[in-house]
CSV table of C-alpha atoms in Angstrom, one decimal:
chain,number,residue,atom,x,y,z
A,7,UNK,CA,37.9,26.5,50.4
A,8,UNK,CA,33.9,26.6,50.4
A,9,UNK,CA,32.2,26.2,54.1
A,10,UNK,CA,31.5,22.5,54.7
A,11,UNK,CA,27.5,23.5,54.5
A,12,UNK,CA,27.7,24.5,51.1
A,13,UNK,CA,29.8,21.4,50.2
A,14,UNK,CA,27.0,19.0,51.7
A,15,UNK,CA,23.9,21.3,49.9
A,16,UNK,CA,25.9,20.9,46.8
A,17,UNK,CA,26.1,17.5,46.7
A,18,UNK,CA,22.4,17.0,47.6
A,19,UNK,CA,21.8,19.3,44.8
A,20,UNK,CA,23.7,16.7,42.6
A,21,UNK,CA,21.9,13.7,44.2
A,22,UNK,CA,18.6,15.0,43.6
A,23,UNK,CA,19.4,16.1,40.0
A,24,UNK,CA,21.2,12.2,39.5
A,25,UNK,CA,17.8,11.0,40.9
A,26,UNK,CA,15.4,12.7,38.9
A,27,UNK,CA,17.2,11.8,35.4
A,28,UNK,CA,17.2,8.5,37.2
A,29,UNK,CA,12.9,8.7,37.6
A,30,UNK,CA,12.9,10.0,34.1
A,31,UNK,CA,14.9,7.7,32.2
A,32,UNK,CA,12.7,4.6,34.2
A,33,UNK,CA,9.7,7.0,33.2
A,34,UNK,CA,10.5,6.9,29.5
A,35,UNK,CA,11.5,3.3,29.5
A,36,UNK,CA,8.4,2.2,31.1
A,37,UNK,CA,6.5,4.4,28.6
A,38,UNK,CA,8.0,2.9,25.9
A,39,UNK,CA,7.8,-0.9,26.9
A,40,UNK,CA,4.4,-0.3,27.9
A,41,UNK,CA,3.8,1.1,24.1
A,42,UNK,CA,5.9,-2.0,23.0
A,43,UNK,CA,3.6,-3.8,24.6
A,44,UNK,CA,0.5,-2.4,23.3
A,45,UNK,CA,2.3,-2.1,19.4
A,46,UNK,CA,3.2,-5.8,20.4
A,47,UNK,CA,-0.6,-7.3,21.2
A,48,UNK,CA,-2.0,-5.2,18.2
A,49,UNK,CA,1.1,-6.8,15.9
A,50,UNK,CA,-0.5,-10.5,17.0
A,51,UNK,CA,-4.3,-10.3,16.5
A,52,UNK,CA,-3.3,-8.4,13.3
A,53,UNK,CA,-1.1,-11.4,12.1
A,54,UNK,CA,-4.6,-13.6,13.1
A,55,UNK,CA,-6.8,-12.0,11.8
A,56,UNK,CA,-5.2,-11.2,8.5
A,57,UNK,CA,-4.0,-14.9,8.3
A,58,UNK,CA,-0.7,-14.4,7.8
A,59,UNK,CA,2.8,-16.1,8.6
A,60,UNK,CA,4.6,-13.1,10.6
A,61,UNK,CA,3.3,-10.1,12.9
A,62,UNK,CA,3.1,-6.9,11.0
A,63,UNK,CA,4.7,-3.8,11.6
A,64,UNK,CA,2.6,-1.6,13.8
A,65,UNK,CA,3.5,1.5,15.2
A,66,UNK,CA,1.4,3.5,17.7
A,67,UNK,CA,2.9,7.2,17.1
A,68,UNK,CA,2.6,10.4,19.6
A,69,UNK,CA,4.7,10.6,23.3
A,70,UNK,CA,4.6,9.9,26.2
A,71,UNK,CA,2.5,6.7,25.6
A,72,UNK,CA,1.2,6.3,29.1
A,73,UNK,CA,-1.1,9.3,28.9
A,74,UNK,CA,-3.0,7.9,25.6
A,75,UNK,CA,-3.2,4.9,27.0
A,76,UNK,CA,-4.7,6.1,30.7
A,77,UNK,CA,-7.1,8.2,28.6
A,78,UNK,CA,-7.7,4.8,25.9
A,79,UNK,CA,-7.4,7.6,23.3
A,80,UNK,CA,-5.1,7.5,20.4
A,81,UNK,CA,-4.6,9.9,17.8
A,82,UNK,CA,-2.4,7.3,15.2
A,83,UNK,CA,-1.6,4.2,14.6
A,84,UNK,CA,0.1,2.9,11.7
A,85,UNK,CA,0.0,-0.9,10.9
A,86,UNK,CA,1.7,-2.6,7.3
A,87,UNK,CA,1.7,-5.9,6.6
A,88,UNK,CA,3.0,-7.9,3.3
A,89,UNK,CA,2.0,-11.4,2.0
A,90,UNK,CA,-1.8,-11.2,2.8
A,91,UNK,CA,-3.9,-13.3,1.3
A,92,UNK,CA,-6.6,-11.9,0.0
A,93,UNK,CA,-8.9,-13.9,-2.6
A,94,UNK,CA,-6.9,-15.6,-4.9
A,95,UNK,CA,-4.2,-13.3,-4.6
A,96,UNK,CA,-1.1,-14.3,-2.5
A,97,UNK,CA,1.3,-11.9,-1.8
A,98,UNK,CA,-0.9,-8.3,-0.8
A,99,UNK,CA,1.2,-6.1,0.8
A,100,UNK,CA,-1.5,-3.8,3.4
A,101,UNK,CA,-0.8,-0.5,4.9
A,102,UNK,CA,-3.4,1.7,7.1
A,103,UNK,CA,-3.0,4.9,9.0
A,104,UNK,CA,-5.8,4.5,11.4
A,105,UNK,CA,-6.6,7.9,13.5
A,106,UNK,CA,-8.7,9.2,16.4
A,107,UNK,CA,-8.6,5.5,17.7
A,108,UNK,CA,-10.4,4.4,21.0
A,109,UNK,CA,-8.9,1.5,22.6
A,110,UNK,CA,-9.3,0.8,26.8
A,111,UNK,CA,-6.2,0.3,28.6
A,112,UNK,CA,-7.8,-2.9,30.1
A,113,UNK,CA,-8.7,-4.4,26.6
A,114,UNK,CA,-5.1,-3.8,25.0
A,115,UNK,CA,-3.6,-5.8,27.9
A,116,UNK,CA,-5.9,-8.2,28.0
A,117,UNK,CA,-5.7,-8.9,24.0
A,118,UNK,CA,-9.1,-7.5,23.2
A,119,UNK,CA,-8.7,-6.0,19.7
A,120,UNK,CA,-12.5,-6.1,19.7
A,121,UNK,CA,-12.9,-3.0,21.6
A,122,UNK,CA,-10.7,-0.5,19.4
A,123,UNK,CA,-13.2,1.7,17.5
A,124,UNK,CA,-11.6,3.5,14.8
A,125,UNK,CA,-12.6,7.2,14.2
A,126,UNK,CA,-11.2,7.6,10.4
A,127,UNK,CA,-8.6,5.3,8.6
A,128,UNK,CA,-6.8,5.5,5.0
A,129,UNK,CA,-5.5,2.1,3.9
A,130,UNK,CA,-4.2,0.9,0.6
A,131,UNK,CA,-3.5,-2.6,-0.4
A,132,UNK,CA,-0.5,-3.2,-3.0
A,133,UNK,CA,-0.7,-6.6,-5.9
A,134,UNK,CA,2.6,-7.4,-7.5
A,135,UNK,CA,2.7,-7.8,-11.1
A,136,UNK,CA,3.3,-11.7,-9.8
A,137,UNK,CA,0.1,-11.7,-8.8
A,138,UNK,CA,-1.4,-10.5,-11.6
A,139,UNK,CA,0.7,-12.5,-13.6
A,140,UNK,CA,-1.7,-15.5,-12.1
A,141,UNK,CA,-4.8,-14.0,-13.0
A,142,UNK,CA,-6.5,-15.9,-16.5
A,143,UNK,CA,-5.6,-14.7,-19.3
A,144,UNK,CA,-2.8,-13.4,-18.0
A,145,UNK,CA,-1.2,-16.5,-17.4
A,146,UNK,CA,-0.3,-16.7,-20.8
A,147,UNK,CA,1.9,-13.5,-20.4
A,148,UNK,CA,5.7,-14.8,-19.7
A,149,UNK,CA,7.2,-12.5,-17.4
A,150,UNK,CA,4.9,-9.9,-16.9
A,151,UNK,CA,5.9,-6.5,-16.3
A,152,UNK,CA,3.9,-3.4,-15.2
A,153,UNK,CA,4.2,-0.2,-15.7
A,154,UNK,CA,2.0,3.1,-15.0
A,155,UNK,CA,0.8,4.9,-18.4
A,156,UNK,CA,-1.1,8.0,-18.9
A,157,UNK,CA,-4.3,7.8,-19.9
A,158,UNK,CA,-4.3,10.3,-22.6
A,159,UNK,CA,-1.5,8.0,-24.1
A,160,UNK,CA,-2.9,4.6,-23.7
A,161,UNK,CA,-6.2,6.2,-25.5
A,162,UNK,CA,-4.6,8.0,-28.3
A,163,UNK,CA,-1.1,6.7,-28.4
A,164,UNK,CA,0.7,9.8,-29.2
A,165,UNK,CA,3.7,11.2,-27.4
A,166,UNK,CA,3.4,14.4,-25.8
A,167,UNK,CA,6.1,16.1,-27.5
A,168,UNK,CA,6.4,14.9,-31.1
A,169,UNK,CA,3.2,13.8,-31.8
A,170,UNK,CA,4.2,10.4,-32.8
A,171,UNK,CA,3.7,6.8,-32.1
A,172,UNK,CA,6.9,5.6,-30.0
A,173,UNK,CA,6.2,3.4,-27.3
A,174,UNK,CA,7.1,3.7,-24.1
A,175,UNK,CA,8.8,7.0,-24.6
A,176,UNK,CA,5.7,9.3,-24.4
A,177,UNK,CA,3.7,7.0,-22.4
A,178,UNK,CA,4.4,9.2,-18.6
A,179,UNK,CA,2.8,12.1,-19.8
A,180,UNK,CA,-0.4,13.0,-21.0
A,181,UNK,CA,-0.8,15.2,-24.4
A,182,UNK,CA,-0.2,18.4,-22.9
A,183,UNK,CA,2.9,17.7,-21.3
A,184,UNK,CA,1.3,17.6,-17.7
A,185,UNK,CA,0.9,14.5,-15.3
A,186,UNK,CA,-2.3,11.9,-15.3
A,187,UNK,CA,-2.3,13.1,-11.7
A,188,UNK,CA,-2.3,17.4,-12.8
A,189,UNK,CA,-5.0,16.9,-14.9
A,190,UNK,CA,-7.7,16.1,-12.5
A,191,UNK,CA,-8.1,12.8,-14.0
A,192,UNK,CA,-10.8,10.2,-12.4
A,193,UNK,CA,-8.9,8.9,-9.8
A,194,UNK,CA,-10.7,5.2,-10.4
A,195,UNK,CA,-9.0,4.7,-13.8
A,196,UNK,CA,-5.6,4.5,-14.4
A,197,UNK,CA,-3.5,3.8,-17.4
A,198,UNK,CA,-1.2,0.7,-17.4
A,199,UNK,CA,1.6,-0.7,-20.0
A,200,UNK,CA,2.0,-4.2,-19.8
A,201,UNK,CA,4.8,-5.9,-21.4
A,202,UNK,CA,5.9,-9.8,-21.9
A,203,UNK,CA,6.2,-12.6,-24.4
A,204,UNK,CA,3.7,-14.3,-25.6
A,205,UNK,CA,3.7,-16.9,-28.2
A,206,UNK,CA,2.5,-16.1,-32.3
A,207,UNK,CA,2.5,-18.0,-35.1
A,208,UNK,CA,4.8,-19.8,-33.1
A,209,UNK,CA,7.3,-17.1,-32.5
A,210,UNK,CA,8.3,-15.9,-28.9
A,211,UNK,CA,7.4,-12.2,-29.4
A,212,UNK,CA,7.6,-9.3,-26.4
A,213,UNK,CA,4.4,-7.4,-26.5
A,214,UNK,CA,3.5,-4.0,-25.2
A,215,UNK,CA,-0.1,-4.0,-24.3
A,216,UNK,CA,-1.5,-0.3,-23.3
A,217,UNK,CA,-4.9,-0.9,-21.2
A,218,UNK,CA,-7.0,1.2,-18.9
A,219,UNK,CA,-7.3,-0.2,-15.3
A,220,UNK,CA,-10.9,0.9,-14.1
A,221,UNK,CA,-12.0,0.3,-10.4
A,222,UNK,CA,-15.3,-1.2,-9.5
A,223,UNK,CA,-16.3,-1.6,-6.6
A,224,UNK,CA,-13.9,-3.8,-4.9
A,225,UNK,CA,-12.7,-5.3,-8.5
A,226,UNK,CA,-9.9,-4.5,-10.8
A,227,UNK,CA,-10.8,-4.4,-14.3
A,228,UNK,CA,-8.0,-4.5,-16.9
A,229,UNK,CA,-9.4,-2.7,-20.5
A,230,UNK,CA,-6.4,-3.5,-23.5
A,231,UNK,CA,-6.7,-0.7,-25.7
A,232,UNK,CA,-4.0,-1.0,-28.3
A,233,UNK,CA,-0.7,-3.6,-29.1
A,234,UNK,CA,2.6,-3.0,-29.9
A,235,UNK,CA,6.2,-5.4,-30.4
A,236,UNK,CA,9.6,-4.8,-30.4
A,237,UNK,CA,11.5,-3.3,-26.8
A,238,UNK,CA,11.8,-0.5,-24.9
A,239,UNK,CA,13.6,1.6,-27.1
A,240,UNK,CA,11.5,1.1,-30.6
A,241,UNK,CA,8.2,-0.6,-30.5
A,242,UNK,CA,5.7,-1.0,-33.8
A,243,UNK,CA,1.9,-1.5,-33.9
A,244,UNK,CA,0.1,-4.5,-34.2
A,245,UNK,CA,-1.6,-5.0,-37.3
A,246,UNK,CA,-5.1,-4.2,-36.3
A,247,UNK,CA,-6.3,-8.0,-37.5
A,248,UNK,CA,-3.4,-9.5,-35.1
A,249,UNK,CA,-4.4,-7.0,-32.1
A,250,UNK,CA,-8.1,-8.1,-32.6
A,251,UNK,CA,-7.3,-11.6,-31.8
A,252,UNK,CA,-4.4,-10.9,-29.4
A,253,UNK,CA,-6.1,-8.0,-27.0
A,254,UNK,CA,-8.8,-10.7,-25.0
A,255,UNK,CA,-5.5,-12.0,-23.7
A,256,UNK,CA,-4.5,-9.1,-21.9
A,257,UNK,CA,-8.6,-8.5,-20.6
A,258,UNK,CA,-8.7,-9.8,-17.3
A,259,UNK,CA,-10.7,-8.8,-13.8
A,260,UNK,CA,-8.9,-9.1,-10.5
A,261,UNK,CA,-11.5,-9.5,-7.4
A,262,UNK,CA,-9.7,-8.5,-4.4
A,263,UNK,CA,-12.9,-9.4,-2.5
A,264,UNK,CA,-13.6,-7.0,0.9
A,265,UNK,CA,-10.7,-4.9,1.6
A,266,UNK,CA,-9.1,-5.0,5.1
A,267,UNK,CA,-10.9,-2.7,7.9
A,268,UNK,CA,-14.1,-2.8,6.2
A,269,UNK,CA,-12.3,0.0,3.2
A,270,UNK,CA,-14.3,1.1,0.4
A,271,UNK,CA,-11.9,1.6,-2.3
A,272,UNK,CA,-11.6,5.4,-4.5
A,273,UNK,CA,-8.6,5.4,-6.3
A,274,UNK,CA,-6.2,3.1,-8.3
A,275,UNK,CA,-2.8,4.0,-8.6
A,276,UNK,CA,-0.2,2.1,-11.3
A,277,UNK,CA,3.4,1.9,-10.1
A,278,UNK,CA,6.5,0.3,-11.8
A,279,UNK,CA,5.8,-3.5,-10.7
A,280,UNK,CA,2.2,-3.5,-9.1
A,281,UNK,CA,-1.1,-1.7,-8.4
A,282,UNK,CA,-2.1,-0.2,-5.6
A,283,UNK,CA,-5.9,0.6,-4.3
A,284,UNK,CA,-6.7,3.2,-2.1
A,285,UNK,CA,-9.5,3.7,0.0
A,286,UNK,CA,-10.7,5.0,3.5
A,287,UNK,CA,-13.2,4.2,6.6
A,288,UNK,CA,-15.1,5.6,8.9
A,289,UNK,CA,-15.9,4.5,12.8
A,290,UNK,CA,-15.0,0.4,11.7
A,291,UNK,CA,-14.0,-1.5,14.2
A,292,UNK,CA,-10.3,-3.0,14.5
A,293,UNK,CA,-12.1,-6.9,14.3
A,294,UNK,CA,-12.8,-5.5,10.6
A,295,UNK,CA,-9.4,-6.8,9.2
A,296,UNK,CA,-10.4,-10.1,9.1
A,297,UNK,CA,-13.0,-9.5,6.5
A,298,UNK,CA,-10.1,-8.9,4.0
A,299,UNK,CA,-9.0,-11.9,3.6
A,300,UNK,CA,-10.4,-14.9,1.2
A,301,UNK,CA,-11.7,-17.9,2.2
């Protein structure tokens, strides 16, 4: 049986190890309520600012917390938001990686975003085909559909392997088998295939329209190159007569006015279902989201 004094030293051992994971775990907890906190105040003048219904996700990334916030510096915070009106669009879904971000302690808990310079940010803001879909001419599109197109396809129409004219089965690659993206293109044009049913000679028909998508300063300008019917497995050409008079239908130009955090847009990106432009910032202010959105 151990000596009584080595009984009572180990069981202060054990209450002074129970009482430091005690300190710690209130340490961490506090650390991350304060971020919640902080992510939380952010969230609101965000959802203000950006006029919108519900608080954005932000995230404020890096631990422990408490020493960023002591020092006001932040190395990155995230924020994404979706149904931000912006112009006439509706339903913009925003995301932004802001770094190097300098922010008082004082100013975050009093709920002044005013004060949070931002060093560098990358943001990119997302339009549904829905969207687009209300964009003149466009309207007269039923059902709209996007998808991304290289642009050695949408320019030539041949498929990479066979050298033929076959729709939508070529239409991912460009001539030598390699990706828009591999080839170095000019990251402010894209490719695009849109599809839906219009109405000819008073038949419903489903067209394929193959356009470029050209950036321009903060617009979107949609460039129909060539037309095609049928479905996604066999499509035929447009008689060139027919595509003359068809392709101002699928010409449009989508203003998306100034982008959020004062952005100036560099790339365009097609994905299946929307369009996404990219851009980035450097030392904006936080206040700058509100000039995103449309009055």
């Amino acid at each position: 049986m151990p000596p009584a004094g080595s009984r009572r030293r180990g069981r202060r051992a054990r209450r002074i190890v129970i009482s430091l994971v005690v300190l710690l775990a209130l340490l961490v907890g506090a650390d991350f309520g304060l971020a919640a906190f902080a992510e939380h105040t952010v969230s609101q003048k965000a959802r203000e600012q950006l006029k919108l219904t519900d608080d954005p996700s932000v995230t404020i990334h890096g631990f422990p917390f408490t020493t960023q916030a002591i020092g006001g510096d932040y190395s990155h915070i995230s924020l994404s938001a979706s149904g931000v009106p912006i112009k006439d669009l509706q339903d913009v879904g925003v995301t932004a990686d802001l770094y190097d971000v300098t922010a008082p302690l004082s100013d975050l808990v009093n709920g002044n975003t005013d004060a949070i310079d931002i060093g560098r940010l990358q943001a990119q803001v997302t339009i549904k085909a829905s969207d687009i879909n209300k964009v003149d001419p466009l309207t007269k599109v039923e059902d709209l559909r996007i998808e991304p197109s290289s642009i050695a396809y949408v320019q030539t129409g041949q498929d990479a392997e066979s050298g033929t004219d076959n729709g939508s089965n070529g239409d991912q690659q460009g001539q030598d088998g390699t990706s828009a993206e591999d080839q170095g293109q000019d990251h402010s044009k894209a490719g695009i295939r849109i599809s839906g049913y219009v109405q000819i000679a008073g038949q419903r028909l489903e067209i394929f329209c193959f356009a470029m998508i050209e950036l321009h300063g903060t617009q979107i300008d949609i460039v129909p190159k060539r037309l095609q019917y049928g479905n996604d497995k066999e499509t035929t050409v447009v008689p060139e007569a027919v595509q003359q008079a068809l392709l101002p239908n699928f010409k449009a130009t989508i203003d998306t006015g100034s982008l959020p955090f004062e952005v100036t847009p560099t790339a365009v990106q097609v994905n299946s279902g929307s369009v996404t432009i990219k851009g980035e910032a450097k030392n904006v202010r936080f206040s700058g989201a509100a000039s995103s959105t449309g009055g």
